[in-house]
mmCIF file of C-alpha atoms and ligand atoms in Angstrom:
data_model
loop_
_atom_site.group_PDB
_atom_site.id
_atom_site.type_symbol
_atom_site.label_atom_id
_atom_site.label_comp_id
_atom_site.label_asym_id
_atom_site.label_seq_id
_atom_site.Cartn_x
_atom_site.Cartn_y
_atom_site.Cartn_z
ATOM 1 C CA MET A 1 -43.363 58.319 -2.916
ATOM 2 C CA ALA A 2 -47.039 58.460 -1.870
ATOM 3 C CA ALA A 3 -47.982 56.273 1.112
ATOM 4 C CA PHE A 4 -50.201 53.954 -0.928
ATOM 5 C CA GLU A 5 -47.364 53.301 -3.381
ATOM 6 C CA SER A 6 -45.161 51.949 -0.622
ATOM 7 C CA GLN A 7 -47.678 49.224 0.270
ATOM 8 C CA PRO A 8 -46.490 45.852 -1.020
ATOM 9 C CA PHE A 9 -48.576 44.077 -3.638
ATOM 10 C CA VAL A 10 -50.292 41.049 -2.095
ATOM 11 C CA LEU A 11 -50.584 37.951 -4.297
ATOM 12 C CA ARG A 12 -53.316 35.558 -3.142
ATOM 13 C CA TRP A 13 -52.475 31.935 -3.973
ATOM 14 C CA GLY A 14 -54.504 28.793 -4.419
ATOM 15 C CA VAL A 15 -52.394 25.638 -4.230
ATOM 16 C CA ILE A 16 -53.239 22.532 -6.245
ATOM 17 C CA SER A 17 -52.168 19.195 -4.742
ATOM 18 C CA THR A 18 -50.685 18.209 -1.415
ATOM 19 C CA GLY A 19 -47.523 16.373 -2.480
ATOM 20 C CA TRP A 20 -43.883 17.099 -1.746
ATOM 21 C CA ILE A 21 -43.292 20.086 -4.004
ATOM 22 C CA ALA A 22 -46.528 21.779 -2.918
ATOM 23 C CA SER A 23 -45.389 21.492 0.713
ATOM 24 C CA VAL A 24 -42.012 23.154 0.201
ATOM 25 C CA PHE A 25 -43.501 25.838 -2.074
ATOM 26 C CA VAL A 26 -46.129 26.753 0.517
ATOM 27 C CA LYS A 27 -43.523 26.885 3.281
ATOM 28 C CA ASP A 28 -41.529 29.311 1.144
ATOM 29 C CA LEU A 29 -44.602 31.461 0.391
ATOM 30 C CA LEU A 30 -45.014 31.912 4.134
ATOM 31 C CA VAL A 31 -41.424 33.143 4.646
ATOM 32 C CA ASP A 32 -41.423 36.901 5.323
ATOM 33 C CA PRO A 33 -40.140 38.496 2.063
ATOM 34 C CA LYS A 34 -38.155 41.031 4.117
ATOM 35 C CA THR A 35 -35.771 38.189 5.057
ATOM 36 C CA ARG A 36 -34.645 38.272 1.400
ATOM 37 C CA ASN A 37 -34.780 42.075 1.182
ATOM 38 C CA VAL A 38 -38.025 42.059 -0.794
ATOM 39 C CA GLN A 39 -40.305 44.950 0.134
ATOM 40 C CA ASP A 40 -42.598 45.307 -2.885
ATOM 41 C CA VAL A 41 -44.535 42.020 -2.886
ATOM 42 C CA VAL A 42 -45.946 39.611 -0.310
ATOM 43 C CA HIS A 43 -47.730 36.276 -0.620
ATOM 44 C CA GLU A 44 -50.876 34.940 1.010
ATOM 45 C CA VAL A 45 -52.023 31.350 0.825
ATOM 46 C CA ILE A 46 -55.806 31.453 0.503
ATOM 47 C CA ALA A 47 -56.720 27.870 -0.365
ATOM 48 C CA VAL A 48 -55.302 24.379 -0.792
ATOM 49 C CA GLY A 49 -57.013 21.870 -3.070
ATOM 50 C CA SER A 50 -56.574 18.126 -3.009
ATOM 51 C CA ARG A 51 -58.395 15.106 -4.345
ATOM 52 C CA SER A 52 -59.374 14.585 -0.685
ATOM 53 C CA VAL A 53 -60.382 17.274 1.791
ATOM 54 C CA GLU A 54 -58.718 15.314 4.624
ATOM 55 C CA SER A 55 -55.423 15.564 2.789
ATOM 56 C CA ALA A 56 -55.917 19.314 2.245
ATOM 57 C CA ASN A 57 -56.664 19.838 5.962
ATOM 58 C CA LYS A 58 -53.687 17.734 7.036
ATOM 59 C CA PHE A 59 -51.429 19.621 4.602
ATOM 60 C CA ILE A 60 -52.468 22.988 6.059
ATOM 61 C CA GLN A 61 -51.940 21.799 9.640
ATOM 62 C CA GLU A 62 -48.508 20.403 8.803
ATOM 63 C CA HIS A 63 -47.112 22.978 6.402
ATOM 64 C CA ALA A 64 -48.961 26.182 7.261
ATOM 65 C CA PRO A 65 -49.593 25.890 10.998
ATOM 66 C CA GLY A 66 -50.906 29.105 12.540
ATOM 67 C CA ASN A 67 -52.842 29.996 9.363
ATOM 68 C CA PRO A 68 -56.403 28.929 10.328
ATOM 69 C CA ASN A 69 -57.976 30.986 7.533
ATOM 70 C CA ILE A 70 -56.539 28.934 4.666
ATOM 71 C CA ARG A 71 -59.433 27.052 3.071
ATOM 72 C CA ALA A 72 -59.150 23.302 2.474
ATOM 73 C CA TYR A 73 -60.993 21.955 -0.548
ATOM 74 C CA GLY A 74 -61.587 18.338 -1.579
ATOM 75 C CA THR A 75 -61.508 19.177 -5.294
ATOM 76 C CA TYR A 76 -59.210 21.294 -7.443
ATOM 77 C CA ASN A 77 -62.185 22.977 -9.108
ATOM 78 C CA GLU A 78 -63.241 24.609 -5.855
ATOM 79 C CA VAL A 79 -59.861 26.326 -5.657
ATOM 80 C CA TYR A 80 -60.172 27.639 -9.237
ATOM 81 C CA ALA A 81 -63.670 28.937 -8.398
ATOM 82 C CA ASP A 82 -62.657 30.688 -5.163
ATOM 83 C CA PRO A 83 -63.068 34.432 -5.867
ATOM 84 C CA ASN A 84 -60.392 35.316 -3.295
ATOM 85 C CA VAL A 85 -57.705 33.406 -5.200
ATOM 86 C CA THR A 86 -55.707 35.341 -7.823
ATOM 87 C CA ALA A 87 -53.011 32.842 -8.863
ATOM 88 C CA ILE A 88 -52.926 29.058 -8.946
ATOM 89 C CA TYR A 89 -49.826 27.006 -8.186
ATOM 90 C CA ILE A 90 -49.905 23.553 -9.819
ATOM 91 C CA GLY A 91 -47.842 20.843 -8.106
ATOM 92 C CA THR A 92 -49.405 17.679 -9.541
ATOM 93 C CA PRO A 93 -47.434 15.115 -11.632
ATOM 94 C CA HIS A 94 -46.378 16.301 -15.116
ATOM 95 C CA THR A 95 -49.107 14.485 -17.021
ATOM 96 C CA MET A 96 -51.837 16.297 -15.014
ATOM 97 C CA HIS A 97 -50.437 19.779 -15.655
ATOM 98 C CA TYR A 98 -52.227 20.403 -18.961
ATOM 99 C CA GLU A 99 -55.654 19.607 -17.597
ATOM 100 C CA ASN A 100 -55.087 21.419 -14.278
ATOM 101 C CA ALA A 101 -53.629 24.554 -15.895
ATOM 102 C CA ARG A 102 -56.374 24.606 -18.519
ATOM 103 C CA ASP A 103 -59.098 24.419 -15.858
ATOM 104 C CA ALA A 104 -57.421 27.194 -13.874
ATOM 105 C CA LEU A 105 -57.106 29.470 -16.920
ATOM 106 C CA LEU A 106 -60.700 28.785 -17.966
ATOM 107 C CA ALA A 107 -61.743 29.859 -14.462
ATOM 108 C CA GLY A 108 -59.872 33.144 -14.979
ATOM 109 C CA LYS A 109 -56.837 32.493 -12.769
ATOM 110 C CA HIS A 110 -53.174 33.249 -13.409
ATOM 111 C CA VAL A 111 -50.991 30.121 -13.332
ATOM 112 C CA LEU A 112 -47.581 29.033 -12.063
ATOM 113 C CA CYS A 113 -47.128 25.440 -13.254
ATOM 114 C CA GLU A 114 -44.444 22.989 -12.159
ATOM 115 C CA LYS A 115 -41.910 21.585 -14.619
ATOM 116 C CA ALA A 116 -42.157 19.710 -16.890
ATOM 117 C CA THR A 117 -44.924 22.139 -17.890
ATOM 118 C CA THR A 118 -46.906 19.553 -19.853
ATOM 119 C CA SER A 119 -46.520 16.063 -21.334
ATOM 120 C CA ASN A 120 -45.593 17.513 -24.733
ATOM 121 C CA ALA A 121 -45.179 20.760 -26.669
ATOM 122 C CA VAL A 122 -48.603 20.567 -28.332
ATOM 123 C CA GLU A 123 -50.286 20.713 -24.944
ATOM 124 C CA LEU A 124 -48.114 23.637 -23.904
ATOM 125 C CA ARG A 125 -48.833 25.593 -27.094
ATOM 126 C CA ASP A 126 -52.537 25.124 -26.456
ATOM 127 C CA LEU A 127 -52.216 26.402 -22.874
ATOM 128 C CA LEU A 128 -50.205 29.446 -23.947
ATOM 129 C CA LYS A 129 -52.816 30.279 -26.573
ATOM 130 C CA LEU A 130 -55.561 30.031 -23.975
ATOM 131 C CA ALA A 131 -53.637 32.173 -21.476
ATOM 132 C CA LYS A 132 -53.220 34.892 -24.131
ATOM 133 C CA GLN A 133 -56.887 34.715 -25.136
ATOM 134 C CA LYS A 134 -57.902 35.093 -21.487
ATOM 135 C CA ASN A 135 -55.298 37.806 -20.840
ATOM 136 C CA LEU A 136 -53.799 35.766 -18.000
ATOM 137 C CA PHE A 137 -50.255 35.254 -16.765
ATOM 138 C CA PHE A 138 -48.698 31.811 -17.226
ATOM 139 C CA MET A 139 -45.239 30.675 -16.153
ATOM 140 C CA GLU A 140 -43.358 27.408 -15.792
ATOM 141 C CA ALA A 141 -42.054 27.081 -12.229
ATOM 142 C CA MET A 142 -38.400 27.203 -13.289
ATOM 143 C CA TRP A 143 -37.293 28.327 -9.833
ATOM 144 C CA THR A 144 -33.534 27.923 -10.441
ATOM 145 C CA ARG A 145 -33.540 30.746 -12.988
ATOM 146 C CA PHE A 146 -34.828 33.202 -10.354
ATOM 147 C CA GLN A 147 -32.236 32.385 -7.706
ATOM 148 C CA PRO A 148 -29.670 35.180 -7.283
ATOM 149 C CA ILE A 149 -26.849 32.779 -8.206
ATOM 150 C CA ALA A 150 -28.295 32.397 -11.726
ATOM 151 C CA ALA A 151 -28.195 36.172 -12.273
ATOM 152 C CA GLU A 152 -24.569 36.246 -11.123
ATOM 153 C CA VAL A 153 -23.528 33.353 -13.416
ATOM 154 C CA LYS A 154 -25.233 35.182 -16.285
ATOM 155 C CA ARG A 155 -23.465 38.444 -15.478
ATOM 156 C CA ILE A 156 -20.039 36.801 -15.500
ATOM 157 C CA ALA A 157 -20.862 34.683 -18.558
ATOM 158 C CA GLU A 158 -21.760 37.789 -20.526
ATOM 159 C CA GLU A 159 -19.340 40.427 -19.236
ATOM 160 C CA GLY A 160 -16.785 39.392 -21.863
ATOM 161 C CA SER A 161 -13.542 38.239 -20.247
ATOM 162 C CA LEU A 162 -14.288 34.517 -20.769
ATOM 163 C CA GLY A 163 -15.069 35.029 -24.442
ATOM 164 C CA LEU A 164 -17.830 33.105 -26.176
ATOM 165 C CA PRO A 165 -19.138 29.772 -24.819
ATOM 166 C CA VAL A 166 -17.851 26.684 -26.661
ATOM 167 C CA VAL A 167 -19.200 23.639 -24.818
ATOM 168 C CA LEU A 168 -21.520 23.217 -21.850
ATOM 169 C CA HIS A 169 -21.758 19.956 -19.889
ATOM 170 C CA ALA A 170 -24.645 19.626 -17.434
ATOM 171 C CA ASP A 171 -26.079 16.647 -15.592
ATOM 172 C CA LEU A 172 -28.769 16.306 -13.000
ATOM 173 C CA SER A 173 -28.983 12.826 -11.608
ATOM 174 C CA GLY A 174 -30.643 11.603 -8.439
ATOM 175 C CA ASP A 175 -30.838 8.183 -6.847
ATOM 176 C CA PHE A 176 -34.529 7.364 -6.446
ATOM 177 C CA ASP A 177 -33.797 3.808 -5.207
ATOM 178 C CA ILE A 178 -35.825 2.573 -8.175
ATOM 179 C CA GLU A 179 -35.427 -1.133 -7.394
ATOM 180 C CA ASN A 180 -37.235 -0.684 -4.100
ATOM 181 C CA ILE A 181 -39.916 1.987 -4.635
ATOM 182 C CA PRO A 182 -43.404 1.063 -5.884
ATOM 183 C CA LYS A 183 -43.801 0.985 -9.663
ATOM 184 C CA THR A 184 -46.658 3.447 -9.177
ATOM 185 C CA HIS A 185 -44.234 6.111 -7.864
ATOM 186 C CA ARG A 186 -44.393 9.058 -10.262
ATOM 187 C CA ILE A 187 -40.706 8.668 -11.193
ATOM 188 C CA LEU A 188 -41.330 5.100 -12.453
ATOM 189 C CA ASP A 189 -44.922 5.273 -13.714
ATOM 190 C CA PRO A 190 -45.156 6.018 -17.453
ATOM 191 C CA LYS A 191 -48.765 7.180 -16.942
ATOM 192 C CA LEU A 192 -47.364 10.003 -14.784
ATOM 193 C CA GLY A 193 -44.638 10.847 -17.316
ATOM 194 C CA GLY A 194 -42.044 8.967 -15.239
ATOM 195 C CA GLY A 195 -38.341 8.775 -15.969
ATOM 196 C CA ALA A 196 -35.340 11.059 -15.883
ATOM 197 C CA LEU A 197 -35.987 13.354 -18.847
ATOM 198 C CA LEU A 198 -39.205 15.112 -17.866
ATOM 199 C CA ASP A 199 -38.364 15.229 -14.166
ATOM 200 C CA LEU A 200 -34.634 16.042 -14.121
ATOM 201 C CA GLY A 201 -34.025 17.175 -17.725
ATOM 202 C CA PRO A 202 -35.356 20.707 -17.127
ATOM 203 C CA TYR A 203 -32.330 21.450 -14.904
ATOM 204 C CA PRO A 204 -29.472 20.737 -17.318
ATOM 205 C CA MET A 205 -31.666 22.620 -19.804
ATOM 206 C CA ILE A 206 -31.955 25.785 -17.708
ATOM 207 C CA TRP A 207 -28.175 26.145 -17.663
ATOM 208 C CA ALA A 208 -27.943 25.517 -21.422
ATOM 209 C CA VAL A 209 -30.651 28.127 -21.941
ATOM 210 C CA LEU A 210 -28.908 30.627 -19.664
ATOM 211 C CA ALA A 211 -25.408 30.166 -21.071
ATOM 212 C CA LEU A 212 -26.155 29.513 -24.770
ATOM 213 C CA TYR A 213 -29.725 30.415 -25.792
ATOM 214 C CA GLU A 214 -29.741 33.639 -23.737
ATOM 215 C CA HIS A 215 -26.203 34.645 -24.652
ATOM 216 C CA PRO A 216 -26.539 38.017 -26.439
ATOM 217 C CA THR A 217 -24.467 36.754 -29.399
ATOM 218 C CA ASN A 218 -26.974 33.919 -29.906
ATOM 219 C CA LYS A 219 -29.854 36.399 -30.367
ATOM 220 C CA LYS A 220 -32.267 33.824 -28.944
ATOM 221 C CA ALA A 221 -31.747 31.475 -31.900
ATOM 222 C CA ARG A 222 -33.029 27.981 -31.153
ATOM 223 C CA PRO A 223 -30.687 24.987 -31.389
ATOM 224 C CA THR A 224 -29.952 24.055 -34.989
ATOM 225 C CA SER A 225 -29.877 20.358 -34.127
ATOM 226 C CA ILE A 226 -30.898 18.102 -31.271
ATOM 227 C CA THR A 227 -29.846 14.499 -30.587
ATOM 228 C CA GLY A 228 -31.153 12.202 -27.894
ATOM 229 C CA SER A 229 -30.369 8.749 -26.578
ATOM 230 C CA ILE A 230 -32.457 6.981 -23.962
ATOM 231 C CA LEU A 231 -31.721 3.965 -21.798
ATOM 232 C CA LYS A 232 -34.968 2.590 -20.361
ATOM 233 C CA THR A 233 -35.374 0.665 -17.138
ATOM 234 C CA PRO A 234 -36.937 -2.792 -17.599
ATOM 235 C CA LEU A 235 -38.888 -2.106 -14.378
ATOM 236 C CA THR A 236 -41.545 0.011 -16.158
ATOM 237 C CA GLY A 237 -40.017 1.155 -19.463
ATOM 238 C CA VAL A 238 -39.475 4.802 -18.435
ATOM 239 C CA ASP A 239 -36.135 6.434 -19.257
ATOM 240 C CA ARG A 240 -33.585 5.554 -16.569
ATOM 241 C CA SER A 241 -30.759 7.551 -18.161
ATOM 242 C CA THR A 242 -30.963 10.052 -20.972
ATOM 243 C CA VAL A 243 -28.225 11.882 -22.848
ATOM 244 C CA PHE A 244 -29.023 14.727 -25.208
ATOM 245 C CA THR A 245 -27.107 17.336 -27.148
ATOM 246 C CA LEU A 246 -28.008 20.726 -28.587
ATOM 247 C CA ASN A 247 -26.007 22.567 -31.238
ATOM 248 C CA PHE A 248 -26.239 26.358 -31.316
ATOM 249 C CA THR A 249 -24.682 27.251 -34.655
ATOM 250 C CA GLU A 250 -26.773 30.080 -36.066
ATOM 251 C CA HIS A 251 -24.838 32.820 -34.235
ATOM 252 C CA LEU A 252 -22.574 30.820 -31.869
ATOM 253 C CA GLU A 253 -20.460 27.752 -32.477
ATOM 254 C CA ALA A 254 -21.449 26.042 -29.278
ATOM 255 C CA GLN A 255 -22.725 22.718 -28.046
ATOM 256 C CA ALA A 256 -24.596 21.589 -24.949
ATOM 257 C CA ILE A 257 -24.070 18.009 -23.737
ATOM 258 C CA LEU A 258 -26.805 17.225 -21.240
ATOM 259 C CA SER A 259 -27.737 14.160 -19.222
ATOM 260 C CA CYS A 260 -29.877 12.888 -16.388
ATOM 261 C CA SER A 261 -30.358 9.579 -14.558
ATOM 262 C CA ILE A 262 -32.690 8.371 -11.833
ATOM 263 C CA ASN A 263 -30.273 5.834 -10.308
ATOM 264 C CA LEU A 264 -27.126 7.857 -9.679
ATOM 265 C CA PRO A 265 -26.041 10.695 -7.428
ATOM 266 C CA ALA A 266 -25.317 14.077 -9.015
ATOM 267 C CA PRO A 267 -21.807 14.519 -10.431
ATOM 268 C CA ILE A 268 -19.382 17.205 -9.256
ATOM 269 C CA PRO A 269 -19.376 19.776 -10.744
ATOM 270 C CA GLY A 270 -22.953 19.587 -12.012
ATOM 271 C CA VAL A 271 -22.443 22.136 -14.775
ATOM 272 C CA THR A 272 -19.245 23.098 -16.596
ATOM 273 C CA ILE A 273 -19.443 25.946 -19.070
ATOM 274 C CA ARG A 274 -16.278 25.990 -21.160
ATOM 275 C CA TYR A 275 -15.047 29.127 -22.883
ATOM 276 C CA ARG A 276 -11.832 29.764 -24.833
ATOM 277 C CA ASN A 277 -10.581 31.909 -21.927
ATOM 278 C CA GLY A 278 -11.755 29.827 -18.948
ATOM 279 C CA ASN A 279 -14.547 27.845 -17.307
ATOM 280 C CA ILE A 280 -17.528 28.315 -15.054
ATOM 281 C CA LEU A 281 -18.027 25.326 -12.724
ATOM 282 C CA ILE A 282 -21.370 25.083 -10.900
ATOM 283 C CA GLN A 283 -21.600 22.813 -7.884
ATOM 284 C CA PRO A 284 -24.548 20.467 -7.358
ATOM 285 C CA PRO A 285 -27.394 20.427 -6.713
ATOM 286 C CA ILE A 286 -27.793 22.294 -9.998
ATOM 287 C CA TYR A 287 -31.457 23.062 -9.230
ATOM 288 C CA ARG A 288 -30.308 25.101 -6.214
ATOM 289 C CA PRO A 289 -26.559 25.556 -6.356
ATOM 290 C CA LEU A 290 -24.979 27.497 -3.535
ATOM 291 C CA SER A 291 -21.607 28.101 -5.150
ATOM 292 C CA PHE A 292 -19.791 28.351 -8.438
ATOM 293 C CA THR A 293 -16.194 28.855 -9.475
ATOM 294 C CA VAL A 294 -14.831 30.886 -12.365
ATOM 295 C CA GLN A 295 -11.442 29.854 -13.774
ATOM 296 C CA TYR A 296 -9.448 32.202 -16.017
ATOM 297 C CA PHE A 297 -6.672 30.864 -18.327
ATOM 298 C CA ASP A 298 -3.348 32.610 -18.948
ATOM 299 C CA LYS A 299 -4.142 32.708 -22.664
ATOM 300 C CA PRO A 300 -7.096 31.577 -24.799
ATOM 301 C CA GLY A 301 -7.308 27.795 -25.132
ATOM 302 C CA SER A 302 -4.323 27.042 -22.861
ATOM 303 C CA GLY A 303 -6.229 25.428 -19.969
ATOM 304 C CA THR A 304 -3.661 26.881 -17.544
ATOM 305 C CA VAL A 305 -5.665 28.473 -14.755
ATOM 306 C CA VAL A 306 -4.053 31.655 -13.482
ATOM 307 C CA ARG A 307 -6.961 33.001 -11.458
ATOM 308 C CA GLU A 308 -9.879 31.272 -9.787
ATOM 309 C CA GLU A 309 -12.780 32.893 -7.995
ATOM 310 C CA THR A 310 -15.475 31.050 -6.015
ATOM 311 C CA LYS A 311 -18.775 32.742 -5.218
ATOM 312 C CA LYS A 312 -21.019 31.461 -2.450
ATOM 313 C CA PHE A 313 -24.717 32.100 -1.840
ATOM 314 C CA SER A 314 -27.244 31.317 0.902
ATOM 315 C CA HIS A 315 -30.912 32.016 1.584
ATOM 316 C CA ALA A 316 -33.308 31.768 4.495
ATOM 317 C CA GLY A 317 -35.684 29.178 3.044
ATOM 318 C CA GLY A 318 -35.915 26.690 0.208
ATOM 319 C CA GLY A 319 -35.356 29.128 -2.664
ATOM 320 C CA TRP A 320 -38.763 28.710 -4.329
ATOM 321 C CA PHE A 321 -39.891 32.152 -3.134
ATOM 322 C CA TYR A 322 -37.841 33.921 -5.806
ATOM 323 C CA GLU A 323 -40.058 32.520 -8.571
ATOM 324 C CA ALA A 324 -43.137 33.413 -6.493
ATOM 325 C CA ASP A 325 -41.881 37.019 -6.220
ATOM 326 C CA GLU A 326 -41.507 37.105 -10.004
ATOM 327 C CA VAL A 327 -45.091 35.895 -10.473
ATOM 328 C CA ALA A 328 -46.355 38.556 -8.052
ATOM 329 C CA ARG A 329 -44.473 41.355 -9.831
ATOM 330 C CA CYS A 330 -45.637 40.230 -13.275
ATOM 331 C CA ILE A 331 -49.278 40.036 -12.181
ATOM 332 C CA ARG A 332 -49.008 43.375 -10.371
ATOM 333 C CA ASP A 333 -47.619 44.955 -13.545
ATOM 334 C CA GLY A 334 -50.163 43.319 -15.874
ATOM 335 C CA ARG A 335 -47.569 41.223 -17.719
ATOM 336 C CA LEU A 336 -48.653 37.922 -19.270
ATOM 337 C CA GLU A 337 -45.233 36.300 -19.146
ATOM 338 C CA SER A 338 -41.939 36.670 -17.332
ATOM 339 C CA GLU A 339 -39.049 38.339 -19.141
ATOM 340 C CA THR A 340 -36.606 36.089 -17.279
ATOM 341 C CA TRP A 341 -38.331 32.754 -17.982
ATOM 342 C CA GLY A 342 -40.785 33.505 -20.788
ATOM 343 C CA HIS A 343 -42.994 31.250 -22.854
ATOM 344 C CA ASP A 344 -40.287 30.872 -25.528
ATOM 345 C CA LYS A 345 -38.038 29.052 -23.052
ATOM 346 C CA SER A 346 -40.722 26.691 -21.751
ATOM 347 C CA LEU A 347 -41.625 25.870 -25.360
ATOM 348 C CA LEU A 348 -37.983 25.261 -26.216
ATOM 349 C CA LEU A 349 -37.723 22.791 -23.332
ATOM 350 C CA MET A 350 -40.869 20.903 -24.363
ATOM 351 C CA ASP A 351 -39.811 20.804 -28.040
ATOM 352 C CA VAL A 352 -36.406 19.401 -27.014
ATOM 353 C CA PHE A 353 -38.007 16.802 -24.721
ATOM 354 C CA ASP A 354 -40.415 15.728 -27.492
ATOM 355 C CA GLU A 355 -37.536 15.289 -29.929
ATOM 356 C CA VAL A 356 -35.377 13.392 -27.421
ATOM 357 C CA ARG A 357 -38.275 11.083 -26.524
ATOM 358 C CA LYS A 358 -38.903 10.523 -30.232
ATOM 359 C CA GLN A 359 -35.262 9.664 -30.971
ATOM 360 C CA GLY A 360 -35.027 7.536 -27.821
ATOM 361 C CA GLY A 361 -38.255 5.678 -28.528
ATOM 362 C CA TYR A 362 -40.028 6.669 -25.289
ATOM 363 C CA GLU A 363 -43.754 6.937 -25.933
ATOM 364 C CA LEU A 364 -46.165 7.744 -23.142
ATOM 365 C CA PRO A 365 -49.059 5.282 -22.804
ATOM 366 C CA GLU A 366 -52.158 5.846 -24.940
ATOM 367 C CA GLY A 367 -54.397 8.567 -23.556
ATOM 368 C CA VAL A 368 -51.781 10.182 -21.293
ATOM 369 C CA GLU A 369 -51.115 13.031 -23.717
ATOM 370 C CA LYS A 370 -54.380 14.962 -23.934
ATOM 371 C CA LEU A 371 -53.274 16.565 -27.213
ATOM 372 C CA LYS A 372 -50.825 15.137 -29.725
ATOM 373 C CA GLY A 373 -49.071 16.642 -32.715
HETATM 374 N N1 LIG B 1 -39.477 22.645 -8.719
HETATM 375 C C1 LIG B 1 -38.997 21.641 -8.014
HETATM 376 O O1 LIG B 1 -38.033 21.789 -7.265
HETATM 377 C C2 LIG B 1 -39.665 20.311 -8.078
HETATM 378 C C3 LIG B 1 -39.254 19.282 -7.217
HETATM 379 C C4 LIG B 1 -39.951 18.084 -7.232
HETATM 380 C C5 LIG B 1 -41.000 17.916 -8.113
HETATM 381 N N2 LIG B 1 -41.353 18.925 -8.967
HETATM 382 C C6 LIG B 1 -42.472 18.745 -9.908
HETATM 383 O O2 LIG B 1 -43.671 18.789 -9.154
HETATM 384 C C7 LIG B 1 -44.596 17.820 -9.626
HETATM 385 C C8 LIG B 1 -45.026 16.933 -8.480
HETATM 386 O O3 LIG B 1 -43.914 16.315 -7.894
HETATM 387 P P1 LIG B 1 -43.922 15.799 -6.345
HETATM 388 O O4 LIG B 1 -42.584 15.231 -6.103
HETATM 389 O O5 LIG B 1 -44.428 16.850 -5.445
HETATM 390 O O6 LIG B 1 -44.978 14.600 -6.474
HETATM 391 P P2 LIG B 1 -45.844 13.948 -5.322
HETATM 392 O O7 LIG B 1 -45.199 14.119 -3.990
HETATM 393 O O8 LIG B 1 -46.164 12.575 -5.784
HETATM 394 O O9 LIG B 1 -47.181 14.822 -5.297
HETATM 395 C C9 LIG B 1 -48.025 14.936 -6.382
HETATM 396 C C10 LIG B 1 -49.427 15.309 -5.895
HETATM 397 O O10 LIG B 1 -50.249 15.471 -7.045
HETATM 398 C C11 LIG B 1 -51.585 15.083 -6.757
HETATM 399 N N3 LIG B 1 -52.048 14.148 -7.785
HETATM 400 C C12 LIG B 1 -53.053 14.389 -8.664
HETATM 401 N N4 LIG B 1 -53.259 13.355 -9.473
HETATM 402 C C13 LIG B 1 -52.356 12.411 -9.118
HETATM 403 C C14 LIG B 1 -52.091 11.092 -9.557
HETATM 404 N N5 LIG B 1 -52.787 10.527 -10.562
HETATM 405 N N6 LIG B 1 -51.109 10.404 -8.966
HETATM 406 C C15 LIG B 1 -50.388 10.938 -7.983
HETATM 407 N N7 LIG B 1 -50.606 12.206 -7.500
HETATM 408 C C16 LIG B 1 -51.591 12.911 -8.043
HETATM 409 C C17 LIG B 1 -51.572 14.480 -5.360
HETATM 410 O O11 LIG B 1 -52.111 15.460 -4.482
HETATM 411 P P3 LIG B 1 -53.617 15.353 -3.928
HETATM 412 O O12 LIG B 1 -53.759 13.927 -3.471
HETATM 413 O O13 LIG B 1 -53.639 16.319 -2.843
HETATM 414 O O14 LIG B 1 -54.563 15.687 -5.022
HETATM 415 C C18 LIG B 1 -50.106 14.254 -5.051
HETATM 416 O O15 LIG B 1 -49.813 14.407 -3.693
HETATM 417 C C19 LIG B 1 -43.900 17.109 -10.793
HETATM 418 O O16 LIG B 1 -44.340 17.654 -12.021
HETATM 419 C C20 LIG B 1 -42.430 17.404 -10.590
HETATM 420 O O17 LIG B 1 -41.685 17.506 -11.800
HETATM 421 C C21 LIG B 1 -40.716 20.108 -8.946
#
């Protein structure tokens, strides 16, 4: 290999917002990729944008100490306009994503956008169209799908000995102490897309997508039916607990039973994928699981476990750097979307969330959705 080919590709990031997720993402960007055996890409944080320059400066001091060259901006637009920035990371609340991602794309930047990607599927379709027109990369920050454990679950799920999937149960719940936090907290505020579905729902969905939608027998057929039931909190009217189901019947005969709540701890296991010949049990937290167990039955349908294997994982950081590595490789290779978490999957999630909100009667306040179907 020629010397220049062995140089890692450097992705230069601009970070939008200074909240919790932006802080952990930036910390992960600054972890040396060699600690996870990655040699081909590295990350540089070039700029941080906030609605206040003081907050941007404080964020850099706290979360990227020893990096005096990172620029602090008091507007997001200055980050989009910075010629040294190649990719924008968007960590604002869900209902800001459409506007932020649109501004970034219009300024010619590639985008990694937090989940839920937008307030609704119409907004996402518009963003994806714009990204294609501008020849820019766009990806939902579905970090769980890029963790090595997800690849291993997929390998076992598809290698054949468990047979075809029949039912998947997945729940992500978290206790946000909703009686005691301000009603303006993003998890309670309908103007910020509050509630369980848009915040926690993407995680049960990623496992349904991995085990059912991505299963080779399913041939990427979308669910043939979706049901949703929402229980709202009287505090602000956002969904406190949501249950939704997906049927995959075009090529599989499989069902996903998914749920999320903002006033409960996560159940154990967090995901159970049930096959005729055994189960895969994934331990919480299902956004970053560190172990899963595969159970094999003595004969199909018996439920008698004759062999059980637990696989454990660990990493030197938060685990967000795997999605960042994917973004870097895609941009380096001139790809407009990830093969692992492509636009089809983000659209599937938003279409499901729209349908569940419709069936559950959860409408966002007037003006929150910038585009509506
Ligand atoms: N992938 C994951 O593991 C993960 C985990 C948690 C959250 N998330 C996602 O990340 C997003 C942000 O969540 P978070 O927990 O980081 O929220 P957060 O701590 O409240 O931070 C959100 C930031 O967005 C900016 N912002 C812009 N307009 C805002 C407004 N009207 N109200 C409040 N903040 C506003 C603020 O930064 P400035 O003041 O600097 O502008 C704020 O600090 C959500 O979409 C969430 O779903 C992802």
